Every structure is written in C-alpha cells, then in structure tokens.
JSON list of C-alpha atoms and ligand atoms in Angstrom, two decimals:
[
{"chain": "V", "resi": 20, "resn": "UNK", "atom": "CA", "xyz": [-0.26, -0.02, 0.31]},
{"chain": "V", "resi": 21, "resn": "UNK", "atom": "CA", "xyz": [1.43, 3.91, -0.53]},
{"chain": "V", "resi": 22, "resn": "UNK", "atom": "CA", "xyz": [1.74, 5.41, 2.31]},
{"chain": "V", "resi": 23, "resn": "UNK", "atom": "CA", "xyz": [0.97, 8.88, 3.42]},
{"chain": "V", "resi": 24, "resn": "UNK", "atom": "CA", "xyz": [4.53, 11.06, 3.04]},
{"chain": "V", "resi": 25, "resn": "UNK", "atom": "CA", "xyz": [4.99, 14.35, 4.51]},
{"chain": "V", "resi": 26, "resn": "UNK", "atom": "CA", "xyz": [8.17, 16.33, 4.61]},
{"chain": "V", "resi": 27, "resn": "UNK", "atom": "CA", "xyz": [8.48, 19.31, 7.43]},
{"chain": "V", "resi": 28, "resn": "UNK", "atom": "CA", "xyz": [10.86, 21.46, 5.76]},
{"chain": "V", "resi": 29, "resn": "UNK", "atom": "CA", "xyz": [10.57, 23.01, 9.44]},
{"chain": "V", "resi": 30, "resn": "UNK", "atom": "CA", "xyz": [12.85, 26.24, 8.97]},
{"chain": "V", "resi": 31, "resn": "UNK", "atom": "CA", "xyz": [15.31, 24.54, 8.20]},
{"chain": "V", "resi": 32, "resn": "UNK", "atom": "CA", "xyz": [15.64, 26.04, 4.07]},
{"chain": "V", "resi": 33, "resn": "UNK", "atom": "CA", "xyz": [17.07, 30.23, 4.54]},
{"chain": "V", "resi": 34, "resn": "UNK", "atom": "CA", "xyz": [17.52, 30.81, 0.33]},
{"chain": "V", "resi": 35, "resn": "UNK", "atom": "CA", "xyz": [15.73, 31.58, -2.08]},
{"chain": "V", "resi": 36, "resn": "UNK", "atom": "CA", "xyz": [18.55, 29.24, -3.86]},
{"chain": "V", "resi": 37, "resn": "UNK", "atom": "CA", "xyz": [18.47, 26.56, -1.96]},
{"chain": "V", "resi": 38, "resn": "UNK", "atom": "CA", "xyz": [14.35, 26.09, -2.20]},
{"chain": "V", "resi": 39, "resn": "UNK", "atom": "CA", "xyz": [14.58, 26.82, -6.22]},
{"chain": "V", "resi": 40, "resn": "UNK", "atom": "CA", "xyz": [17.30, 23.99, -5.95]},
{"chain": "V", "resi": 41, "resn": "UNK", "atom": "CA", "xyz": [15.08, 21.21, -3.86]},
{"chain": "V", "resi": 42, "resn": "UNK", "atom": "CA", "xyz": [12.08, 22.34, -6.51]},
{"chain": "V", "resi": 43, "resn": "UNK", "atom": "CA", "xyz": [13.98, 21.54, -9.19]},
{"chain": "V", "resi": 44, "resn": "UNK", "atom": "CA", "xyz": [15.33, 17.80, -8.03]},
{"chain": "V", "resi": 45, "resn": "UNK", "atom": "CA", "xyz": [11.84, 17.03, -6.53]},
{"chain": "V", "resi": 46, "resn": "UNK", "atom": "CA", "xyz": [9.72, 18.07, -9.02]},
{"chain": "V", "resi": 47, "resn": "UNK", "atom": "CA", "xyz": [9.27, 14.16, -10.80]},
{"chain": "V", "resi": 48, "resn": "UNK", "atom": "CA", "xyz": [8.35, 13.06, -7.35]},
{"chain": "V", "resi": 49, "resn": "UNK", "atom": "CA", "xyz": [5.87, 15.68, -6.24]},
{"chain": "V", "resi": 50, "resn": "UNK", "atom": "CA", "xyz": [2.90, 13.68, -7.14]},
{"chain": "V", "resi": 51, "resn": "UNK", "atom": "CA", "xyz": [4.04, 11.28, -4.51]},
{"chain": "V", "resi": 52, "resn": "UNK", "atom": "CA", "xyz": [5.26, 13.35, -1.09]},
{"chain": "V", "resi": 53, "resn": "UNK", "atom": "CA", "xyz": [3.32, 16.56, 0.45]},
{"chain": "V", "resi": 54, "resn": "UNK", "atom": "CA", "xyz": [5.43, 19.28, 1.19]},
{"chain": "V", "resi": 55, "resn": "UNK", "atom": "CA", "xyz": [5.53, 21.12, 4.28]},
{"chain": "V", "resi": 56, "resn": "UNK", "atom": "CA", "xyz": [7.78, 24.33, 3.69]},
{"chain": "V", "resi": 57, "resn": "UNK", "atom": "CA", "xyz": [8.52, 27.13, 5.84]},
{"chain": "V", "resi": 58, "resn": "UNK", "atom": "CA", "xyz": [5.31, 29.44, 4.90]},
{"chain": "V", "resi": 59, "resn": "UNK", "atom": "CA", "xyz": [6.88, 32.32, 3.61]},
{"chain": "V", "resi": 60, "resn": "UNK", "atom": "CA", "xyz": [7.85, 29.05, 0.75]},
{"chain": "V", "resi": 61, "resn": "UNK", "atom": "CA", "xyz": [4.05, 28.32, 0.15]},
{"chain": "V", "resi": 62, "resn": "UNK", "atom": "CA", "xyz": [3.50, 29.17, -3.12]},
{"chain": "V", "resi": 63, "resn": "UNK", "atom": "CA", "xyz": [6.44, 28.55, -5.04]},
{"chain": "V", "resi": 64, "resn": "UNK", "atom": "CA", "xyz": [5.47, 25.20, -3.65]},
{"chain": "V", "resi": 65, "resn": "UNK", "atom": "CA", "xyz": [2.07, 25.38, -5.10]},
{"chain": "V", "resi": 66, "resn": "UNK", "atom": "CA", "xyz": [2.94, 27.42, -8.34]},
{"chain": "V", "resi": 67, "resn": "UNK", "atom": "CA", "xyz": [4.61, 23.98, -8.75]},
{"chain": "V", "resi": 68, "resn": "UNK", "atom": "CA", "xyz": [2.45, 21.62, -8.97]},
{"chain": "V", "resi": 69, "resn": "UNK", "atom": "CA", "xyz": [3.46, 20.50, -5.50]},
{"chain": "V", "resi": 70, "resn": "UNK", "atom": "CA", "xyz": [1.08, 19.01, -3.00]},
{"chain": "V", "resi": 71, "resn": "UNK", "atom": "CA", "xyz": [1.91, 21.05, 0.02]},
{"chain": "V", "resi": 72, "resn": "UNK", "atom": "CA", "xyz": [0.65, 21.38, 4.10]},
{"chain": "V", "resi": 73, "resn": "UNK", "atom": "CA", "xyz": [0.97, 24.70, 5.99]},
{"chain": "V", "resi": 74, "resn": "UNK", "atom": "CA", "xyz": [3.21, 23.96, 8.96]},
{"chain": "V", "resi": 75, "resn": "UNK", "atom": "CA", "xyz": [0.64, 25.82, 11.60]},
{"chain": "V", "resi": 76, "resn": "UNK", "atom": "CA", "xyz": [-2.19, 28.23, 11.26]},
{"chain": "V", "resi": 77, "resn": "UNK", "atom": "CA", "xyz": [-3.92, 30.24, 13.58]},
{"chain": "V", "resi": 78, "resn": "UNK", "atom": "CA", "xyz": [-7.37, 30.68, 14.99]},
{"chain": "V", "resi": 79, "resn": "UNK", "atom": "CA", "xyz": [-8.82, 33.07, 13.39]},
{"chain": "V", "resi": 80, "resn": "UNK", "atom": "CA", "xyz": [-9.40, 34.21, 9.88]},
{"chain": "V", "resi": 81, "resn": "UNK", "atom": "CA", "xyz": [-8.27, 37.66, 9.86]},
{"chain": "V", "resi": 82, "resn": "UNK", "atom": "CA", "xyz": [-7.64, 40.44, 12.08]},
{"chain": "V", "resi": 83, "resn": "UNK", "atom": "CA", "xyz": [-4.98, 42.30, 13.88]},
{"chain": "V", "resi": 84, "resn": "UNK", "atom": "CA", "xyz": [-2.70, 38.94, 14.53]},
{"chain": "V", "resi": 85, "resn": "UNK", "atom": "CA", "xyz": [1.17, 40.45, 14.07]},
{"chain": "V", "resi": 86, "resn": "UNK", "atom": "CA", "xyz": [2.83, 36.97, 13.46]},
{"chain": "V", "resi": 87, "resn": "UNK", "atom": "CA", "xyz": [0.52, 34.64, 12.43]},
{"chain": "V", "resi": 88, "resn": "UNK", "atom": "CA", "xyz": [-0.66, 32.93, 9.47]},
{"chain": "V", "resi": 89, "resn": "UNK", "atom": "CA", "xyz": [-4.23, 32.39, 7.94]},
{"chain": "V", "resi": 90, "resn": "UNK", "atom": "CA", "xyz": [-5.66, 29.06, 7.41]},
{"chain": "V", "resi": 91, "resn": "UNK", "atom": "CA", "xyz": [-7.93, 31.31, 4.68]},
{"chain": "V", "resi": 92, "resn": "UNK", "atom": "CA", "xyz": [-4.73, 33.00, 3.02]},
{"chain": "V", "resi": 93, "resn": "UNK", "atom": "CA", "xyz": [-3.15, 28.99, 3.16]},
{"chain": "V", "resi": 94, "resn": "UNK", "atom": "CA", "xyz": [-5.65, 27.69, 0.83]},
{"chain": "V", "resi": 95, "resn": "UNK", "atom": "CA", "xyz": [-6.07, 30.43, -1.10]},
{"chain": "V", "resi": 96, "resn": "UNK", "atom": "CA", "xyz": [-2.19, 30.36, -1.87]},
{"chain": "V", "resi": 97, "resn": "UNK", "atom": "CA", "xyz": [-3.09, 26.25, -3.05]},
{"chain": "V", "resi": 98, "resn": "UNK", "atom": "CA", "xyz": [-2.47, 24.31, -0.12]},
{"chain": "V", "resi": 99, "resn": "UNK", "atom": "CA", "xyz": [-4.73, 21.23, 0.99]},
{"chain": "V", "resi": 100, "resn": "UNK", "atom": "CA", "xyz": [-3.07, 19.83, 4.22]},
{"chain": "V", "resi": 101, "resn": "UNK", "atom": "CA", "xyz": [-1.69, 21.63, 7.27]},
{"chain": "V", "resi": 102, "resn": "UNK", "atom": "CA", "xyz": [0.26, 20.41, 10.39]},
{"chain": "V", "resi": 103, "resn": "UNK", "atom": "CA", "xyz": [-0.94, 21.39, 13.75]},
{"chain": "V", "resi": 104, "resn": "UNK", "atom": "CA", "xyz": [0.34, 20.92, 17.44]},
{"chain": "V", "resi": 105, "resn": "UNK", "atom": "CA", "xyz": [4.13, 20.04, 16.46]},
{"chain": "V", "resi": 106, "resn": "UNK", "atom": "CA", "xyz": [5.62, 19.54, 19.33]},
{"chain": "V", "resi": 107, "resn": "UNK", "atom": "CA", "xyz": [8.54, 22.22, 18.50]},
{"chain": "V", "resi": 108, "resn": "UNK", "atom": "CA", "xyz": [5.29, 24.59, 18.07]},
{"chain": "V", "resi": 109, "resn": "UNK", "atom": "CA", "xyz": [4.11, 23.82, 21.16]},
{"chain": "V", "resi": 110, "resn": "UNK", "atom": "CA", "xyz": [7.14, 24.53, 22.54]},
{"chain": "V", "resi": 111, "resn": "UNK", "atom": "CA", "xyz": [8.81, 27.19, 20.86]},
{"chain": "V", "resi": 112, "resn": "UNK", "atom": "CA", "xyz": [4.92, 28.86, 20.56]},
{"chain": "V", "resi": 113, "resn": "UNK", "atom": "CA", "xyz": [4.51, 28.12, 23.83]},
{"chain": "V", "resi": 114, "resn": "UNK", "atom": "CA", "xyz": [0.60, 26.50, 22.41]},
{"chain": "V", "resi": 115, "resn": "UNK", "atom": "CA", "xyz": [-1.77, 25.25, 25.09]},
{"chain": "V", "resi": 116, "resn": "UNK", "atom": "CA", "xyz": [-4.14, 22.80, 23.81]},
{"chain": "V", "resi": 117, "resn": "UNK", "atom": "CA", "xyz": [-7.01, 24.35, 23.33]},
{"chain": "V", "resi": 118, "resn": "UNK", "atom": "CA", "xyz": [-5.70, 27.16, 21.62]},
{"chain": "V", "resi": 119, "resn": "UNK", "atom": "CA", "xyz": [-4.76, 24.24, 19.42]},
{"chain": "V", "resi": 120, "resn": "UNK", "atom": "CA", "xyz": [-8.64, 22.99, 19.70]},
{"chain": "V", "resi": 121, "resn": "UNK", "atom": "CA", "xyz": [-9.09, 26.75, 18.44]},
{"chain": "V", "resi": 122, "resn": "UNK", "atom": "CA", "xyz": [-6.72, 26.10, 15.41]},
{"chain": "V", "resi": 123, "resn": "UNK", "atom": "CA", "xyz": [-7.78, 23.03, 14.31]},
{"chain": "V", "resi": 124, "resn": "UNK", "atom": "CA", "xyz": [-11.18, 24.10, 14.54]},
{"chain": "V", "resi": 125, "resn": "UNK", "atom": "CA", "xyz": [-10.07, 27.20, 11.90]},
{"chain": "V", "resi": 126, "resn": "UNK", "atom": "CA", "xyz": [-8.76, 24.63, 9.46]},
{"chain": "V", "resi": 127, "resn": "UNK", "atom": "CA", "xyz": [-11.01, 22.64, 9.08]},
{"chain": "V", "resi": 128, "resn": "UNK", "atom": "CA", "xyz": [-13.62, 25.49, 8.60]},
{"chain": "V", "resi": 129, "resn": "UNK", "atom": "CA", "xyz": [-11.50, 26.42, 5.88]},
{"chain": "V", "resi": 130, "resn": "UNK", "atom": "CA", "xyz": [-11.17, 22.88, 4.32]},
{"chain": "V", "resi": 131, "resn": "UNK", "atom": "CA", "xyz": [-7.46, 22.23, 5.49]},
{"chain": "V", "resi": 132, "resn": "UNK", "atom": "CA", "xyz": [-6.43, 18.77, 6.04]},
{"chain": "V", "resi": 133, "resn": "UNK", "atom": "CA", "xyz": [-4.88, 18.65, 9.32]},
{"chain": "V", "resi": 134, "resn": "UNK", "atom": "CA", "xyz": [-2.04, 16.81, 10.74]},
{"chain": "V", "resi": 135, "resn": "UNK", "atom": "CA", "xyz": [-2.56, 17.15, 14.18]},
{"chain": "V", "resi": 136, "resn": "UNK", "atom": "CA", "xyz": [0.48, 16.35, 15.75]},
{"chain": "V", "resi": 137, "resn": "UNK", "atom": "CA", "xyz": [1.05, 14.42, 19.34]},
{"chain": "V", "resi": 138, "resn": "UNK", "atom": "CA", "xyz": [3.57, 13.05, 21.14]},
{"chain": "V", "resi": 139, "resn": "UNK", "atom": "CA", "xyz": [4.93, 11.71, 25.06]},
{"chain": "V", "resi": 140, "resn": "UNK", "atom": "CA", "xyz": [7.85, 13.63, 26.16]},
{"chain": "V", "resi": 141, "resn": "UNK", "atom": "CA", "xyz": [10.90, 10.95, 27.64]},
{"chain": "V", "resi": 142, "resn": "UNK", "atom": "CA", "xyz": [8.88, 11.46, 31.13]},
{"chain": "V", "resi": 143, "resn": "UNK", "atom": "CA", "xyz": [6.12, 11.41, 30.36]},
{"chain": "V", "resi": 144, "resn": "UNK", "atom": "CA", "xyz": [7.03, 7.43, 29.05]},
{"chain": "V", "resi": 145, "resn": "UNK", "atom": "CA", "xyz": [9.07, 7.13, 31.99]},
{"chain": "V", "resi": 146, "resn": "UNK", "atom": "CA", "xyz": [6.45, 7.50, 33.87]},
{"chain": "V", "resi": 147, "resn": "UNK", "atom": "CA", "xyz": [4.38, 5.10, 31.96]},
{"chain": "V", "resi": 148, "resn": "UNK", "atom": "CA", "xyz": [1.86, 7.29, 31.55]},
{"chain": "V", "resi": 149, "resn": "UNK", "atom": "CA", "xyz": [1.79, 8.17, 26.82]},
{"chain": "V", "resi": 150, "resn": "UNK", "atom": "CA", "xyz": [-1.27, 6.35, 26.60]},
{"chain": "V", "resi": 151, "resn": "UNK", "atom": "CA", "xyz": [-3.01, 8.74, 29.07]},
{"chain": "V", "resi": 152, "resn": "UNK", "atom": "CA", "xyz": [-1.31, 12.48, 27.63]},
{"chain": "V", "resi": 153, "resn": "UNK", "atom": "CA", "xyz": [-2.25, 11.54, 24.69]},
{"chain": "V", "resi": 154, "resn": "UNK", "atom": "CA", "xyz": [-5.53, 10.64, 25.32]},
{"chain": "V", "resi": 155, "resn": "UNK", "atom": "CA", "xyz": [-5.50, 13.79, 27.12]},
{"chain": "V", "resi": 156, "resn": "UNK", "atom": "CA", "xyz": [-4.79, 16.12, 24.11]},
{"chain": "V", "resi": 157, "resn": "UNK", "atom": "CA", "xyz": [-6.43, 14.19, 21.36]},
{"chain": "V", "resi": 158, "resn": "UNK", "atom": "CA", "xyz": [-9.55, 15.16, 23.73]},
{"chain": "V", "resi": 159, "resn": "UNK", "atom": "CA", "xyz": [-9.04, 19.03, 23.75]},
{"chain": "V", "resi": 160, "resn": "UNK", "atom": "CA", "xyz": [-7.05, 19.11, 20.31]},
{"chain": "V", "resi": 161, "resn": "UNK", "atom": "CA", "xyz": [-10.19, 17.45, 18.71]},
{"chain": "V", "resi": 162, "resn": "UNK", "atom": "CA", "xyz": [-13.31, 19.12, 21.06]},
{"chain": "V", "resi": 163, "resn": "UNK", "atom": "CA", "xyz": [-16.15, 20.35, 19.41]},
{"chain": "V", "resi": 164, "resn": "UNK", "atom": "CA", "xyz": [-14.20, 19.68, 15.79]},
{"chain": "V", "resi": 165, "resn": "UNK", "atom": "CA", "xyz": [-17.17, 18.42, 14.08]},
{"chain": "V", "resi": 166, "resn": "UNK", "atom": "CA", "xyz": [-15.74, 16.99, 10.78]},
{"chain": "V", "resi": 167, "resn": "UNK", "atom": "CA", "xyz": [-13.30, 14.64, 12.08]},
{"chain": "V", "resi": 168, "resn": "UNK", "atom": "CA", "xyz": [-12.97, 12.79, 8.73]},
{"chain": "V", "resi": 169, "resn": "UNK", "atom": "CA", "xyz": [-9.88, 15.46, 7.50]},
{"chain": "V", "resi": 170, "resn": "UNK", "atom": "CA", "xyz": [-7.65, 14.49, 11.02]},
{"chain": "V", "resi": 171, "resn": "UNK", "atom": "CA", "xyz": [-5.15, 12.63, 10.40]},
{"chain": "V", "resi": 172, "resn": "UNK", "atom": "CA", "xyz": [-3.07, 11.82, 13.65]},
{"chain": "V", "resi": 173, "resn": "UNK", "atom": "CA", "xyz": [0.58, 11.63, 13.61]},
{"chain": "V", "resi": 174, "resn": "UNK", "atom": "CA", "xyz": [1.93, 10.01, 16.27]},
{"chain": "V", "resi": 175, "resn": "UNK", "atom": "CA", "xyz": [5.86, 11.65, 17.27]},
{"chain": "V", "resi": 176, "resn": "UNK", "atom": "CA", "xyz": [7.31, 11.09, 20.15]},
{"chain": "V", "resi": 177, "resn": "UNK", "atom": "CA", "xyz": [8.90, 14.33, 21.37]},
{"chain": "V", "resi": 178, "resn": "UNK", "atom": "CA", "xyz": [12.13, 12.33, 22.70]},
{"chain": "V", "resi": 179, "resn": "UNK", "atom": "CA", "xyz": [12.10, 10.15, 18.87]},
{"chain": "V", "resi": 180, "resn": "UNK", "atom": "CA", "xyz": [12.91, 13.64, 16.81]},
{"chain": "V", "resi": 181, "resn": "UNK", "atom": "CA", "xyz": [16.18, 13.87, 15.26]},
{"chain": "V", "resi": 182, "resn": "UNK", "atom": "CA", "xyz": [17.08, 10.54, 17.10]},
{"chain": "V", "resi": 183, "resn": "UNK", "atom": "CA", "xyz": [16.29, 6.89, 17.46]},
{"chain": "V", "resi": 184, "resn": "UNK", "atom": "CA", "xyz": [12.53, 6.14, 16.55]},
{"chain": "V", "resi": 185, "resn": "UNK", "atom": "CA", "xyz": [10.48, 3.71, 19.44]},
{"chain": "V", "resi": 186, "resn": "UNK", "atom": "CA", "xyz": [10.70, -0.61, 18.63]},
{"chain": "V", "resi": 187, "resn": "UNK", "atom": "CA", "xyz": [7.91, -1.48, 15.50]},
{"chain": "V", "resi": 188, "resn": "UNK", "atom": "CA", "xyz": [6.15, -2.87, 18.79]},
{"chain": "V", "resi": 189, "resn": "UNK", "atom": "CA", "xyz": [5.89, 0.15, 20.59]},
{"chain": "V", "resi": 190, "resn": "UNK", "atom": "CA", "xyz": [4.83, 2.10, 17.58]},
{"chain": "V", "resi": 191, "resn": "UNK", "atom": "CA", "xyz": [2.03, -0.38, 16.73]},
{"chain": "V", "resi": 192, "resn": "UNK", "atom": "CA", "xyz": [0.54, -0.63, 19.89]},
{"chain": "V", "resi": 193, "resn": "UNK", "atom": "CA", "xyz": [0.55, 3.68, 20.12]},
{"chain": "V", "resi": 194, "resn": "UNK", "atom": "CA", "xyz": [-1.13, 3.41, 17.03]},
{"chain": "V", "resi": 195, "resn": "UNK", "atom": "CA", "xyz": [-3.59, 0.79, 17.33]},
{"chain": "V", "resi": 196, "resn": "UNK", "atom": "CA", "xyz": [-5.01, 2.38, 20.83]},
{"chain": "V", "resi": 197, "resn": "UNK", "atom": "CA", "xyz": [-5.24, 5.69, 18.85]},
{"chain": "V", "resi": 198, "resn": "UNK", "atom": "CA", "xyz": [-7.16, 4.83, 16.23]},
{"chain": "V", "resi": 199, "resn": "UNK", "atom": "CA", "xyz": [-9.11, 2.20, 18.65]},
{"chain": "V", "resi": 200, "resn": "UNK", "atom": "CA", "xyz": [-9.70, 5.71, 20.47]},
{"chain": "V", "resi": 201, "resn": "UNK", "atom": "CA", "xyz": [-12.66, 6.57, 16.90]},
{"chain": "V", "resi": 202, "resn": "UNK", "atom": "CA", "xyz": [-14.90, 5.54, 15.53]},
{"chain": "V", "resi": 203, "resn": "UNK", "atom": "CA", "xyz": [-14.25, 5.74, 12.42]},
{"chain": "V", "resi": 204, "resn": "UNK", "atom": "CA", "xyz": [-11.00, 4.54, 10.51]},
{"chain": "V", "resi": 205, "resn": "UNK", "atom": "CA", "xyz": [-8.22, 7.52, 11.72]},
{"chain": "V", "resi": 206, "resn": "UNK", "atom": "CA", "xyz": [-5.41, 8.22, 9.23]},
{"chain": "V", "resi": 207, "resn": "UNK", "atom": "CA", "xyz": [-2.02, 7.77, 12.03]},
{"chain": "V", "resi": 208, "resn": "UNK", "atom": "CA", "xyz": [1.14, 8.49, 10.97]},
{"chain": "V", "resi": 209, "resn": "UNK", "atom": "CA", "xyz": [4.57, 8.31, 12.41]},
{"chain": "V", "resi": 210, "resn": "UNK", "atom": "CA", "xyz": [7.12, 10.52, 12.53]},
{"chain": "V", "resi": 211, "resn": "UNK", "atom": "CA", "xyz": [10.18, 10.84, 14.39]},
{"chain": "V", "resi": 212, "resn": "UNK", "atom": "CA", "xyz": [13.44, 9.71, 13.31]},
{"chain": "V", "resi": 213, "resn": "UNK", "atom": "CA", "xyz": [12.17, 8.39, 9.47]},
{"chain": "V", "resi": 214, "resn": "UNK", "atom": "CA", "xyz": [15.07, 8.28, 7.57]},
{"chain": "V", "resi": 215, "resn": "UNK", "atom": "CA", "xyz": [15.99, 6.20, 4.33]},
{"chain": "V", "resi": 216, "resn": "UNK", "atom": "CA", "xyz": [17.48, 3.37, 7.05]},
{"chain": "V", "resi": 217, "resn": "UNK", "atom": "CA", "xyz": [15.86, 3.17, 9.79]},
{"chain": "V", "resi": 218, "resn": "UNK", "atom": "CA", "xyz": [12.33, 3.39, 7.31]},
{"chain": "V", "resi": 219, "resn": "UNK", "atom": "CA", "xyz": [13.08, -0.36, 5.74]},
{"chain": "V", "resi": 220, "resn": "UNK", "atom": "CA", "xyz": [12.07, -1.86, 9.20]},
{"chain": "V", "resi": 221, "resn": "UNK", "atom": "CA", "xyz": [9.40, 1.17, 9.97]},
{"chain": "V", "resi": 222, "resn": "UNK", "atom": "CA", "xyz": [7.60, -0.71, 7.08]},
{"chain": "V", "resi": 223, "resn": "UNK", "atom": "CA", "xyz": [6.83, -3.09, 8.26]},
{"chain": "V", "resi": 224, "resn": "UNK", "atom": "CA", "xyz": [4.21, -1.73, 11.20]},
{"chain": "V", "resi": 225, "resn": "UNK", "atom": "CA", "xyz": [1.09, -2.83, 10.27]},
{"chain": "V", "resi": 226, "resn": "UNK", "atom": "CA", "xyz": [-0.90, -0.25, 11.82]},
{"chain": "V", "resi": 227, "resn": "UNK", "atom": "CA", "xyz": [1.23, 2.86, 10.42]},
{"chain": "V", "resi": 228, "resn": "UNK", "atom": "CA", "xyz": [-0.48, 5.05, 7.14]},
{"chain": "V", "resi": 229, "resn": "UNK", "atom": "CA", "xyz": [2.21, 7.72, 6.55]},
{"chain": "V", "resi": 230, "resn": "UNK", "atom": "CA", "xyz": [5.79, 9.23, 8.10]},
{"chain": "V", "resi": 231, "resn": "UNK", "atom": "CA", "xyz": [5.65, 12.77, 9.35]},
{"chain": "V", "resi": 232, "resn": "UNK", "atom": "CA", "xyz": [9.54, 13.50, 8.57]},
{"chain": "V", "resi": 233, "resn": "UNK", "atom": "CA", "xyz": [11.73, 16.32, 9.35]},
{"chain": "V", "resi": 234, "resn": "UNK", "atom": "CA", "xyz": [15.92, 16.43, 8.24]},
{"chain": "V", "resi": 235, "resn": "UNK", "atom": "CA", "xyz": [15.78, 13.32, 6.00]},
{"chain": "V", "resi": 236, "resn": "UNK", "atom": "CA", "xyz": [12.88, 15.47, 3.70]},
{"chain": "V", "resi": 237, "resn": "UNK", "atom": "CA", "xyz": [15.13, 18.22, 3.29]},
{"chain": "V", "resi": 238, "resn": "UNK", "atom": "CA", "xyz": [17.65, 16.39, 1.61]},
{"chain": "V", "resi": 239, "resn": "UNK", "atom": "CA", "xyz": [16.35, 14.99, -2.20]},
{"chain": "V", "resi": 240, "resn": "UNK", "atom": "CA", "xyz": [17.81, 11.74, -2.09]},
{"chain": "V", "resi": 241, "resn": "UNK", "atom": "CA", "xyz": [17.24, 10.38, 1.52]},
{"chain": "V", "resi": 242, "resn": "UNK", "atom": "CA", "xyz": [13.61, 11.63, 0.40]},
{"chain": "V", "resi": 243, "resn": "UNK", "atom": "CA", "xyz": [14.00, 9.63, -3.30]},
{"chain": "V", "resi": 244, "resn": "UNK", "atom": "CA", "xyz": [15.23, 6.61, -1.69]},
{"chain": "V", "resi": 245, "resn": "UNK", "atom": "CA", "xyz": [12.18, 7.35, 0.95]},
{"chain": "V", "resi": 246, "resn": "UNK", "atom": "CA", "xyz": [10.13, 7.32, -1.14]},
{"chain": "V", "resi": 247, "resn": "UNK", "atom": "CA", "xyz": [11.10, 4.36, -2.80]},
{"chain": "V", "resi": 248, "resn": "UNK", "atom": "CA", "xyz": [10.31, 2.57, -0.38]},
{"chain": "V", "resi": 249, "resn": "UNK", "atom": "CA", "xyz": [6.81, 3.33, 0.70]},
{"chain": "V", "resi": 250, "resn": "UNK", "atom": "CA", "xyz": [5.64, 4.42, -2.76]},
{"chain": "V", "resi": 251, "resn": "UNK", "atom": "CA", "xyz": [5.06, 0.51, -3.70]},
{"chain": "N", "resi": 301, "resn": "13P", "atom": "P1", "xyz": [13.63, 13.70, 12.00]},
{"chain": "N", "resi": 301, "resn": "13P", "atom": "O1", "xyz": [12.50, 13.09, 11.05]},
{"chain": "N", "resi": 301, "resn": "13P", "atom": "O2", "xyz": [14.06, 14.77, 11.67]},
{"chain": "N", "resi": 301, "resn": "13P", "atom": "O3", "xyz": [13.14, 13.16, 13.26]},
{"chain": "N", "resi": 301, "resn": "13P", "atom": "O4", "xyz": [12.10, 14.99, 12.90]},
{"chain": "N", "resi": 301, "resn": "13P", "atom": "C1", "xyz": [10.52, 14.43, 13.09]},
{"chain": "N", "resi": 301, "resn": "13P", "atom": "C2", "xyz": [9.55, 15.74, 13.09]},
{"chain": "N", "resi": 301, "resn": "13P", "atom": "O5", "xyz": [9.70, 16.37, 13.94]},
{"chain": "N", "resi": 301, "resn": "13P", "atom": "C3", "xyz": [8.56, 16.05, 11.70]},
{"chain": "N", "resi": 301, "resn": "13P", "atom": "O6", "xyz": [7.52, 16.96, 12.28]}
]
C-alpha cells in the first residue's frame, strides 16, 4: 500500500536558491509526497504543482494577529493541508491544548486537512503515562470538531525527533490505541527519526499509514530513497 509521506521542512531552508534547487530535484516526485515548507515559500511549491501543507495556522481567519498565518490565506494560496500542534510549535510558541483546538477548528472550517501532531516527552514515557497523555491531547485538541474525516493523527514522540524511533512494537501499540479511540477509520502517521535507513524496518508496522519526516525530507537523495520504499 502507498503511504502518506509528509516532508516537514521546519525552518531548515533559508535561501530562495536552496528552495529552488529542492523544487528542481523533487518535481519529478511531486505527486508522491506532501511538502510542508516554511510558510514564506509555500506559494513557490503550489505554483510548481506540489501537494502543499502549511506548518501551522492560527485560530482566526483574519485580524490583528501579528506574525500569525491565516488558514484561509494558506488555502487561497493552494495549500490543501496543515500541520497543527507540532511539538516544536507547542514548545517554542507556547501553544496550549485549547489554542491548538481553536487552530484545528479554524483549519477544518477553511477546508484544510489537518495533520494533528501529538506525542509524549521522555519523562511521560518513563512514568508509563504515554497513553493517558495522548488521550488527553486528543480529547482537548479535537473538542467540538464536528467533522473528523479530514483529521489525520501524527504520532511523534518528542524524544525521538532528530533521534531514533521507538521499536516497531511500541509504535504499533500506540497507533492501534489511537485508532481505537475513534469511531471511524483514522489515518495515523508516525514521525521522529524516519530516514532512508530506518524506513525499511518501519514499513513492517501494520497500523501506520504514513510518515512525517523532518531532516531526511529536506535532502532530495534521502527523500527519494524513502519514496522508493514507501510508494510501491
Ligand atoms: P526528524 O525526522 O528530523 O526526526 O523530525 C521529525 C519531525 O519532527 C517531523 O515533523
């Protein structure tokens, strides 16, 4: 089965030249993955025909919200998706669970498909509280969201980002737990340490429908290797 592959560029790219080089190298593969560029470069990708996700959007359509990104504007520029609640935005932008709930509702209202990112810290894992922590995140982040059909859940344990993934058994256990919390079939992606080396083993996990990739997704050579394994 083909997997959903999202390349989250975070803030790795910082020049127009490097973005244009990436577009040139990846355009042949543009139908095989979703790119989440820095919001500044979003339109370069939509103009080149890529499937594009915003990295974050705000809870309001427009108004006096300096520095925020409007879901409506992202949609207008051709984005079909958005990440919400990535651990880096939760941490660096001090997003709380209620604000993320507002962002999800506004994104859905504007017709964006949401990759809702959830994941536990090393401390929560060590305390054996991962499942109850994830359930709380989902309960609050998805409160009063009428239509859940366009919500994909991305499980990203904070401690594995830029590092090594949990075992396949651990990931599958969490993915099937997340799925059990929904009445409908929900897509669950995994993120954290996915690269051209770890992907072959990760592909054996039954309950994972795709991957959210950071560092390796910014390197065309590595991303192409990942796509060769995941897009059969
Ligand atoms: P890495 O793939 O660099 O571990 O990052 C994962 C991530 O945060 C994707 O959103």
